[in-house]
PDB file of C-alpha atoms and ligand atoms in Angstrom:
ATOM      1  CA  MET S   1      67.339-105.239  52.568  1.00  0.00           C
ATOM      2  CA  ARG S   2      70.223-102.697  52.689  1.00  0.00           C
ATOM      3  CA  PRO S   3      69.798-100.268  49.746  1.00  0.00           C
ATOM      4  CA  ALA S   4      73.506-100.457  48.990  1.00  0.00           C
ATOM      5  CA  ALA S   5      73.208-104.189  48.374  1.00  0.00           C
ATOM      6  CA  ARG S   6      70.617-103.602  45.694  1.00  0.00           C
ATOM      7  CA  ASP S   7      72.663-102.318  42.827  1.00  0.00           C
ATOM      8  CA  VAL S   8      70.524-103.621  40.044  1.00  0.00           C
ATOM      9  CA  ALA S   9      73.047-102.770  37.266  1.00  0.00           C
ATOM     10  CA  ARG S  10      75.845-104.740  38.938  1.00  0.00           C
ATOM     11  CA  LEU S  11      73.918-107.461  40.692  1.00  0.00           C
ATOM     12  CA  PRO S  12      75.545-110.926  40.203  1.00  0.00           C
ATOM     13  CA  ALA S  13      73.207-112.943  38.017  1.00  0.00           C
ATOM     14  CA  HIS S  14      74.376-116.166  39.647  1.00  0.00           C
ATOM     15  CA  VAL S  15      75.466-116.600  43.240  1.00  0.00           C
ATOM     16  CA  ALA S  16      76.686-120.003  44.482  1.00  0.00           C
ATOM     17  CA  ILE S  17      77.135-120.875  48.144  1.00  0.00           C
ATOM     18  CA  ILE S  18      79.179-123.563  49.970  1.00  0.00           C
ATOM     19  CA  MET S  19      77.158-123.749  53.130  1.00  0.00           C
ATOM     20  CA  ASP S  20      79.818-124.722  55.686  1.00  0.00           C
ATOM     21  CA  GLY S  21      80.079-124.751  59.428  1.00  0.00           C
ATOM     22  CA  ASN S  22      77.018-126.536  60.633  1.00  0.00           C
ATOM     23  CA  GLY S  23      78.952-129.001  62.662  1.00  0.00           C
ATOM     24  CA  ARG S  24      81.108-126.397  64.337  1.00  0.00           C
ATOM     25  CA  TRP S  25      78.045-124.247  65.100  1.00  0.00           C
ATOM     26  CA  ALA S  26      76.427-127.256  66.836  1.00  0.00           C
ATOM     27  CA  ARG S  27      79.602-128.261  68.757  1.00  0.00           C
ATOM     28  CA  ALA S  28      80.040-124.644  70.007  1.00  0.00           C
ATOM     29  CA  LYS S  29      76.582-124.919  71.545  1.00  0.00           C
ATOM     30  CA  GLY S  30      77.058-128.452  72.923  1.00  0.00           C
ATOM     31  CA  LEU S  31      74.487-129.810  70.405  1.00  0.00           C
ATOM     32  CA  PRO S  32      74.651-132.820  68.116  1.00  0.00           C
ATOM     33  CA  ARG S  33      76.003-132.086  64.592  1.00  0.00           C
ATOM     34  CA  THR S  34      72.608-132.984  63.110  1.00  0.00           C
ATOM     35  CA  GLU S  35      71.183-130.029  65.026  1.00  0.00           C
ATOM     36  CA  GLY S  36      73.522-127.768  63.114  1.00  0.00           C
ATOM     37  CA  HIS S  37      72.199-129.131  59.805  1.00  0.00           C
ATOM     38  CA  ARG S  38      68.652-128.616  61.008  1.00  0.00           C
ATOM     39  CA  ARG S  39      69.342-124.920  61.827  1.00  0.00           C
ATOM     40  CA  GLY S  40      71.251-124.742  58.468  1.00  0.00           C
ATOM     41  CA  VAL S  41      68.003-125.564  56.576  1.00  0.00           C
ATOM     42  CA  GLN S  42      66.376-122.502  58.245  1.00  0.00           C
ATOM     43  CA  THR S  43      69.254-120.322  56.995  1.00  0.00           C
ATOM     44  CA  LEU S  44      68.816-121.851  53.591  1.00  0.00           C
ATOM     45  CA  ARG S  45      65.112-120.849  53.530  1.00  0.00           C
ATOM     46  CA  ASP S  46      65.940-117.338  54.611  1.00  0.00           C
ATOM     47  CA  ILE S  47      68.677-116.868  52.024  1.00  0.00           C
ATOM     48  CA  VAL S  48      66.556-118.295  49.150  1.00  0.00           C
ATOM     49  CA  ARG S  49      63.831-115.820  50.022  1.00  0.00           C
ATOM     50  CA  HIS S  50      66.258-112.957  50.350  1.00  0.00           C
ATOM     51  CA  ALA S  51      68.237-113.677  47.130  1.00  0.00           C
ATOM     52  CA  GLY S  52      64.880-113.751  45.238  1.00  0.00           C
ATOM     53  CA  GLU S  53      63.854-110.383  46.802  1.00  0.00           C
ATOM     54  CA  VAL S  54      67.245-108.809  45.887  1.00  0.00           C
ATOM     55  CA  GLY S  55      66.780-109.945  42.303  1.00  0.00           C
ATOM     56  CA  VAL S  56      69.507-112.556  41.919  1.00  0.00           C
ATOM     57  CA  ARG S  57      68.516-114.783  38.936  1.00  0.00           C
ATOM     58  CA  TYR S  58      70.298-118.030  39.928  1.00  0.00           C
ATOM     59  CA  LEU S  59      71.228-119.280  43.395  1.00  0.00           C
ATOM     60  CA  THR S  60      73.186-122.523  43.658  1.00  0.00           C
ATOM     61  CA  LEU S  61      73.490-124.251  47.024  1.00  0.00           C
ATOM     62  CA  TYR S  62      75.945-127.056  47.820  1.00  0.00           C
ATOM     63  CA  SER S  63      73.652-129.217  49.839  1.00  0.00           C
ATOM     64  CA  PHE S  64      75.247-132.672  49.718  1.00  0.00           C
ATOM     65  CA  SER S  65      78.538-133.470  48.084  1.00  0.00           C
ATOM     66  CA  SER S  66      79.474-136.830  46.609  1.00  0.00           C
ATOM     67  CA  GLU S  67      82.183-137.003  49.403  1.00  0.00           C
ATOM     68  CA  ASN S  68      79.514-136.546  52.161  1.00  0.00           C
ATOM     69  CA  TRP S  69      78.629-140.273  51.937  1.00  0.00           C
ATOM     70  CA  SER S  70      81.714-140.942  54.021  1.00  0.00           C
ATOM     71  CA  ARG S  71      80.225-139.190  57.075  1.00  0.00           C
ATOM     72  CA  PRO S  72      78.674-141.246  59.939  1.00  0.00           C
ATOM     73  CA  LEU S  73      75.515-143.032  58.827  1.00  0.00           C
ATOM     74  CA  GLU S  74      73.335-141.040  61.239  1.00  0.00           C
ATOM     75  CA  GLU S  75      74.540-137.741  59.715  1.00  0.00           C
ATOM     76  CA  VAL S  76      73.937-138.968  56.160  1.00  0.00           C
ATOM     77  CA  GLN S  77      70.499-140.125  57.143  1.00  0.00           C
ATOM     78  CA  THR S  78      69.748-136.698  58.725  1.00  0.00           C
ATOM     79  CA  LEU S  79      70.857-134.888  55.619  1.00  0.00           C
ATOM     80  CA  MET S  80      68.598-137.096  53.492  1.00  0.00           C
ATOM     81  CA  LEU S  81      65.737-136.586  55.858  1.00  0.00           C
ATOM     82  CA  LEU S  82      66.220-132.805  55.830  1.00  0.00           C
ATOM     83  CA  LEU S  83      66.059-132.771  52.063  1.00  0.00           C
ATOM     84  CA  LYS S  84      62.788-134.771  52.180  1.00  0.00           C
ATOM     85  CA  VAL S  85      61.303-132.439  54.809  1.00  0.00           C
ATOM     86  CA  PHE S  86      62.483-129.410  52.863  1.00  0.00           C
ATOM     87  CA  VAL S  87      60.838-130.570  49.586  1.00  0.00           C
ATOM     88  CA  ARG S  88      57.637-131.701  51.356  1.00  0.00           C
ATOM     89  CA  ARG S  89      57.277-128.545  53.432  1.00  0.00           C
ATOM     90  CA  ASP S  90      58.671-125.846  51.171  1.00  0.00           C
ATOM     91  CA  LEU S  91      57.796-126.947  47.659  1.00  0.00           C
ATOM     92  CA  ALA S  92      54.380-125.361  47.722  1.00  0.00           C
ATOM     93  CA  GLU S  93      55.967-122.013  48.747  1.00  0.00           C
ATOM     94  CA  LEU S  94      58.659-122.340  46.032  1.00  0.00           C
ATOM     95  CA  VAL S  95      55.921-123.013  43.434  1.00  0.00           C
ATOM     96  CA  SER S  96      53.908-120.014  44.552  1.00  0.00           C
ATOM     97  CA  SER S  97      56.879-117.627  44.826  1.00  0.00           C
ATOM     98  CA  ASN S  98      57.828-118.356  41.162  1.00  0.00           C
ATOM     99  CA  VAL S  99      61.085-120.166  42.004  1.00  0.00           C
ATOM    100  CA  GLN S 100      62.267-122.728  39.492  1.00  0.00           C
ATOM    101  CA  VAL S 101      64.215-125.682  41.014  1.00  0.00           C
ATOM    102  CA  ARG S 102      67.060-127.375  39.145  1.00  0.00           C
ATOM    103  CA  VAL S 103      69.052-130.225  40.618  1.00  0.00           C
ATOM    104  CA  ILE S 104      72.687-130.936  39.730  1.00  0.00           C
ATOM    105  CA  GLY S 105      74.738-133.981  40.762  1.00  0.00           C
ATOM    106  CA  GLU S 106      74.937-137.704  40.162  1.00  0.00           C
ATOM    107  CA  ARG S 107      71.397-139.145  40.209  1.00  0.00           C
ATOM    108  CA  SER S 108      72.142-142.823  39.423  1.00  0.00           C
ATOM    109  CA  ASP S 109      73.084-143.792  43.011  1.00  0.00           C
ATOM    110  CA  LEU S 110      70.468-141.799  44.922  1.00  0.00           C
ATOM    111  CA  PRO S 111      67.805-143.615  46.925  1.00  0.00           C
ATOM    112  CA  ALA S 112      64.579-143.847  44.882  1.00  0.00           C
ATOM    113  CA  ASP S 113      62.496-141.767  47.301  1.00  0.00           C
ATOM    114  CA  ILE S 114      65.052-138.903  47.296  1.00  0.00           C
ATOM    115  CA  LEU S 115      65.300-138.970  43.520  1.00  0.00           C
ATOM    116  CA  GLY S 116      61.513-138.904  43.236  1.00  0.00           C
ATOM    117  CA  LEU S 117      61.235-135.843  45.471  1.00  0.00           C
ATOM    118  CA  LEU S 118      63.971-133.999  43.575  1.00  0.00           C
ATOM    119  CA  GLU S 119      62.317-134.773  40.215  1.00  0.00           C
ATOM    120  CA  GLU S 120      58.925-133.648  41.686  1.00  0.00           C
ATOM    121  CA  ALA S 121      60.505-130.395  42.733  1.00  0.00           C
ATOM    122  CA  GLU S 122      61.896-129.846  39.229  1.00  0.00           C
ATOM    123  CA  THR S 123      58.648-130.803  37.452  1.00  0.00           C
ATOM    124  CA  ARG S 124      56.347-128.747  39.625  1.00  0.00           C
ATOM    125  CA  THR S 125      58.449-125.614  39.307  1.00  0.00           C
ATOM    126  CA  ALA S 126      59.433-126.039  35.619  1.00  0.00           C
ATOM    127  CA  GLY S 127      57.053-123.401  34.415  1.00  0.00           C
ATOM    128  CA  ASN S 128      58.280-120.730  36.919  1.00  0.00           C
ATOM    129  CA  ASP S 129      60.527-117.925  35.700  1.00  0.00           C
ATOM    130  CA  GLY S 130      61.650-116.133  38.886  1.00  0.00           C
ATOM    131  CA  LEU S 131      64.731-117.139  40.860  1.00  0.00           C
ATOM    132  CA  THR S 132      66.282-120.413  39.647  1.00  0.00           C
ATOM    133  CA  LEU S 133      67.301-122.406  42.767  1.00  0.00           C
ATOM    134  CA  VAL S 134      69.993-124.870  41.787  1.00  0.00           C
ATOM    135  CA  VAL S 135      70.279-127.627  44.352  1.00  0.00           C
ATOM    136  CA  ALA S 136      73.673-129.399  44.181  1.00  0.00           C
ATOM    137  CA  PHE S 137      72.794-132.762  45.666  1.00  0.00           C
ATOM    138  CA  ASN S 138      75.133-135.809  45.506  1.00  0.00           C
ATOM    139  CA  TYR S 139      77.251-133.353  43.547  1.00  0.00           C
ATOM    140  CA  GLY S 140      80.956-133.434  42.773  1.00  0.00           C
ATOM    141  CA  ALA S 141      82.452-131.409  39.920  1.00  0.00           C
ATOM    142  CA  ARG S 142      84.918-134.058  38.848  1.00  0.00           C
ATOM    143  CA  ASN S 143      82.062-136.615  38.634  1.00  0.00           C
ATOM    144  CA  GLU S 144      80.028-134.119  36.655  1.00  0.00           C
ATOM    145  CA  ILE S 145      82.899-133.506  34.201  1.00  0.00           C
ATOM    146  CA  ALA S 146      83.568-137.238  33.927  1.00  0.00           C
ATOM    147  CA  ARG S 147      79.907-137.852  33.011  1.00  0.00           C
ATOM    148  CA  ALA S 148      80.022-135.093  30.378  1.00  0.00           C
ATOM    149  CA  MET S 149      83.214-136.623  28.927  1.00  0.00           C
ATOM    150  CA  ARG S 150      81.634-140.080  28.791  1.00  0.00           C
ATOM    151  CA  SER S 151      78.622-138.659  26.942  1.00  0.00           C
ATOM    152  CA  ILE S 152      80.929-136.933  24.419  1.00  0.00           C
ATOM    153  CA  ALA S 153      83.068-140.089  23.988  1.00  0.00           C
ATOM    154  CA  THR S 154      79.928-142.193  23.452  1.00  0.00           C
ATOM    155  CA  ASP S 155      78.712-139.857  20.748  1.00  0.00           C
ATOM    156  CA  ILE S 156      82.117-139.807  19.088  1.00  0.00           C
ATOM    157  CA  ALA S 157      82.311-143.634  19.153  1.00  0.00           C
ATOM    158  CA  ALA S 158      78.791-143.851  17.625  1.00  0.00           C
ATOM    159  CA  GLY S 159      79.751-141.405  14.855  1.00  0.00           C
ATOM    160  CA  ARG S 160      77.226-138.734  16.052  1.00  0.00           C
ATOM    161  CA  LEU S 161      80.007-136.250  16.850  1.00  0.00           C
ATOM    162  CA  SER S 162      83.440-135.624  15.406  1.00  0.00           C
ATOM    163  CA  ALA S 163      86.389-135.161  17.830  1.00  0.00           C
ATOM    164  CA  ASP S 164      87.433-132.018  15.975  1.00  0.00           C
ATOM    165  CA  SER S 165      84.127-130.334  16.672  1.00  0.00           C
ATOM    166  CA  VAL S 166      84.377-130.590  20.463  1.00  0.00           C
ATOM    167  CA  THR S 167      84.634-127.108  21.934  1.00  0.00           C
ATOM    168  CA  GLU S 168      84.259-125.535  25.341  1.00  0.00           C
ATOM    169  CA  ALA S 169      80.586-125.038  24.462  1.00  0.00           C
ATOM    170  CA  THR S 170      80.183-128.773  23.705  1.00  0.00           C
ATOM    171  CA  ILE S 171      81.411-129.530  27.203  1.00  0.00           C
ATOM    172  CA  GLY S 172      79.334-126.832  28.887  1.00  0.00           C
ATOM    173  CA  GLU S 173      76.155-128.169  27.171  1.00  0.00           C
ATOM    174  CA  ARG S 174      76.775-131.605  28.676  1.00  0.00           C
ATOM    175  CA  LEU S 175      77.390-130.508  32.252  1.00  0.00           C
ATOM    176  CA  ASP S 176      74.509-130.696  34.707  1.00  0.00           C
ATOM    177  CA  THR S 177      74.432-126.840  34.587  1.00  0.00           C
ATOM    178  CA  ALA S 178      73.693-126.686  30.854  1.00  0.00           C
ATOM    179  CA  GLY S 179      71.748-123.472  30.169  1.00  0.00           C
ATOM    180  CA  ILE S 180      72.696-121.907  33.521  1.00  0.00           C
ATOM    181  CA  PRO S 181      75.193-119.030  33.332  1.00  0.00           C
ATOM    182  CA  ASP S 182      78.488-119.462  35.191  1.00  0.00           C
ATOM    183  CA  PRO S 183      78.496-118.289  38.780  1.00  0.00           C
ATOM    184  CA  ASP S 184      79.593-114.664  39.218  1.00  0.00           C
ATOM    185  CA  LEU S 185      80.065-114.951  42.953  1.00  0.00           C
ATOM    186  CA  ILE S 186      80.888-117.989  45.055  1.00  0.00           C
ATOM    187  CA  ILE S 187      80.387-117.576  48.830  1.00  0.00           C
ATOM    188  CA  ARG S 188      81.848-120.037  51.348  1.00  0.00           C
ATOM    189  CA  THR S 189      80.979-119.675  54.987  1.00  0.00           C
ATOM    190  CA  SER S 190      82.839-120.731  58.148  1.00  0.00           C
ATOM    191  CA  GLY S 191      86.232-119.341  57.255  1.00  0.00           C
ATOM    192  CA  GLU S 192      87.360-122.267  55.070  1.00  0.00           C
ATOM    193  CA  GLN S 193      88.974-121.199  51.803  1.00  0.00           C
ATOM    194  CA  ARG S 194      88.584-124.184  49.462  1.00  0.00           C
ATOM    195  CA  LEU S 195      86.420-125.029  46.508  1.00  0.00           C
ATOM    196  CA  SER S 196      85.942-128.624  47.660  1.00  0.00           C
ATOM    197  CA  ASN S 197      85.041-130.064  44.173  1.00  0.00           C
ATOM    198  CA  PHE S 198      82.300-127.486  43.615  1.00  0.00           C
ATOM    199  CA  LEU S 199      81.610-126.091  40.111  1.00  0.00           C
ATOM    200  CA  LEU S 200      85.208-126.548  39.020  1.00  0.00           C
ATOM    201  CA  TRP S 201      84.536-125.884  35.294  1.00  0.00           C
ATOM    202  CA  GLN S 202      81.895-123.180  35.901  1.00  0.00           C
ATOM    203  CA  ALA S 203      84.040-121.225  38.462  1.00  0.00           C
ATOM    204  CA  ALA S 204      86.645-120.151  35.878  1.00  0.00           C
ATOM    205  CA  TYR S 205      85.928-116.403  36.336  1.00  0.00           C
ATOM    206  CA  ALA S 206      83.921-116.381  39.525  1.00  0.00           C
ATOM    207  CA  GLU S 207      84.746-113.964  42.330  1.00  0.00           C
ATOM    208  CA  PHE S 208      85.237-115.665  45.738  1.00  0.00           C
ATOM    209  CA  TYR S 209      83.936-114.371  49.024  1.00  0.00           C
ATOM    210  CA  PHE S 210      84.898-116.147  52.227  1.00  0.00           C
ATOM    211  CA  SER S 211      82.855-115.365  55.265  1.00  0.00           C
ATOM    212  CA  PRO S 212      84.002-116.283  58.779  1.00  0.00           C
ATOM    213  CA  VAL S 213      80.348-116.731  59.796  1.00  0.00           C
ATOM    214  CA  LEU S 214      79.152-120.328  60.388  1.00  0.00           C
ATOM    215  CA  TRP S 215      76.266-121.209  58.039  1.00  0.00           C
ATOM    216  CA  PRO S 216      73.496-121.451  60.681  1.00  0.00           C
ATOM    217  CA  ASP S 217      74.298-117.886  61.714  1.00  0.00           C
ATOM    218  CA  PHE S 218      74.595-116.537  58.070  1.00  0.00           C
ATOM    219  CA  SER S 219      71.885-113.911  57.637  1.00  0.00           C
ATOM    220  CA  ALA S 220      70.426-111.732  54.867  1.00  0.00           C
ATOM    221  CA  ASP S 221      72.713-108.992  56.142  1.00  0.00           C
ATOM    222  CA  HIS S 222      75.804-111.221  55.634  1.00  0.00           C
ATOM    223  CA  PHE S 223      74.580-112.038  52.147  1.00  0.00           C
ATOM    224  CA  ASP S 224      74.357-108.287  51.481  1.00  0.00           C
ATOM    225  CA  ASP S 225      77.942-107.932  52.765  1.00  0.00           C
ATOM    226  CA  ALA S 226      79.033-110.375  50.084  1.00  0.00           C
ATOM    227  CA  LEU S 227      77.137-108.454  47.377  1.00  0.00           C
ATOM    228  CA  GLU S 228      78.826-105.235  48.456  1.00  0.00           C
ATOM    229  CA  ALA S 229      82.277-106.927  48.347  1.00  0.00           C
ATOM    230  CA  PHE S 230      81.383-108.183  44.867  1.00  0.00           C
ATOM    231  CA  TYR S 231      80.572-104.688  43.671  1.00  0.00           C
ATOM    232  CA  ALA S 232      83.967-103.540  44.788  1.00  0.00           C
ATOM    233  CA  ARG S 233      85.749-106.111  42.704  1.00  0.00           C
ATOM    234  CA  ASP S 234      87.306-105.282  39.337  1.00  0.00           C
ATOM    235  CA  ARG S 235      86.304-108.049  36.972  1.00  0.00           C
ATOM    236  CA  ARG S 236      88.400-108.214  33.858  1.00  0.00           C
ATOM    237  CA  PHE S 237      87.829-111.802  32.551  1.00  0.00           C
ATOM    238  CA  GLY S 238      91.524-111.947  31.439  1.00  0.00           C
ATOM    239  CA  GLY S 239      91.270-108.680  29.558  1.00  0.00           C
ATOM    240  CA  LEU S 240      92.306-105.137  30.541  1.00  0.00           C
ATOM    241  CA  LYS S 241      90.362-102.776  32.728  1.00  0.00           C
ATOM    242  CA  VAL S 242      88.417-100.253  30.533  1.00  0.00           C
ATOM    243  CA  GLY S 243      90.571 -97.159  30.162  1.00  0.00           C
ATOM    244  CA  ALA S 244      93.832 -98.991  30.999  1.00  0.00           C
ATOM    245  CA  GLU S 245      94.889 -99.696  27.395  1.00  0.00           C
ATOM    246  CA  VAL S 246      97.486 -96.900  27.263  1.00  0.00           C
TER     247      VAL S 246
HETATM  248  C1  FPP Q 301      78.629-128.289  55.952  1.00  0.00           C
HETATM  249  O1  FPP Q 301      78.667-128.211  57.340  1.00  0.00           O
HETATM  250  C2  FPP Q 301      77.319-128.427  55.433  1.00  0.00           C
HETATM  251  C3  FPP Q 301      76.891-129.622  54.759  1.00  0.00           C
HETATM  252  C4  FPP Q 301      77.677-130.853  54.704  1.00  0.00           C
HETATM  253  C5  FPP Q 301      75.604-129.690  54.134  1.00  0.00           C
HETATM  254  C6  FPP Q 301      74.801-128.436  54.056  1.00  0.00           C
HETATM  255  C7  FPP Q 301      73.425-128.863  54.331  1.00  0.00           C
HETATM  256  C8  FPP Q 301      72.475-128.138  54.865  1.00  0.00           C
HETATM  257  C9  FPP Q 301      72.542-126.641  55.086  1.00  0.00           C
HETATM  258  C10 FPP Q 301      71.199-128.788  55.205  1.00  0.00           C
HETATM  259  C11 FPP Q 301      70.734-129.719  54.180  1.00  0.00           C
HETATM  260  C12 FPP Q 301      69.634-129.111  53.454  1.00  0.00           C
HETATM  261  C13 FPP Q 301      69.059-129.697  52.461  1.00  0.00           C
HETATM  262  C14 FPP Q 301      67.846-129.106  51.786  1.00  0.00           C
HETATM  263  C15 FPP Q 301      69.606-130.983  51.932  1.00  0.00           C
HETATM  264  P1  FPP Q 301      79.715-129.157  58.061  1.00  0.00           P
HETATM  265  O2  FPP Q 301      78.935-130.303  58.642  1.00  0.00           O
HETATM  266  O3  FPP Q 301      80.793-129.602  57.120  1.00  0.00           O
HETATM  267  O4  FPP Q 301      80.236-128.218  59.180  1.00  0.00           O
HETATM  268  P2  FPP Q 301      81.675-128.389  59.827  1.00  0.00           P
HETATM  269  O5  FPP Q 301      82.712-128.126  58.840  1.00  0.00           O
HETATM  270  O6  FPP Q 301      81.577-127.367  60.945  1.00  0.00           O
HETATM  271  O7  FPP Q 301      81.704-129.763  60.451  1.00  0.00           O
END
């Protein structure tokens, strides 16, 4: 770990990552796209470990978006398989390294075996209080917001909630990320500069860091580069910089 990356006072509490570029990494090496995803899981393991060592409290990873179902069947099946293998192989280590797993995304249309594994990961790590690893799986921010709105509308219709009492906090509490602070830093790899339906509500004041590195090549060192870039930002949350009032 580079010492400069470990600035405890300014460390982002929550880092979210759009892990992009697996397909291009594979193509550049003449390998099938699925091989890029396999290598991407190794990077994921390294970054989870590193983020925990640095002292980040929450790490959210965009692992499968609700739009990813439109990919070729073989690729969707590989991503599902990789998730299964990841939970089966890595859950014991996550439990023992005090990582708490939270899953965000639409659960209702997930295959039963996948849902079971995700729930097992959450249950077995529920008592941990180290890094919280937020796995965005079958996740789409508009879907998440629509589900929150439905739950609010249902409560209003049933007389359990008054329309006037709905605040930003009411909405935040009904998102999948309830109880998790908003991301301070969102990293996207592979040079793309889009949010792609990721954490739309929660990203209101996030800093963005776009890395040209393809996800399978993204290392702890690259993660530290993102932290250093974050420290150099001037976050004002819509207010004025301290000392700039005059
Ligand atoms: C983007 O690369 C990446 C994804 C669609 C999924 C990210 C998934 C992993 C890192 C592995 C899955 C791990 C688990 C635990 C489920 P891309 O295919 O869009 O790359 P491209 O833009 O170069 O084609």
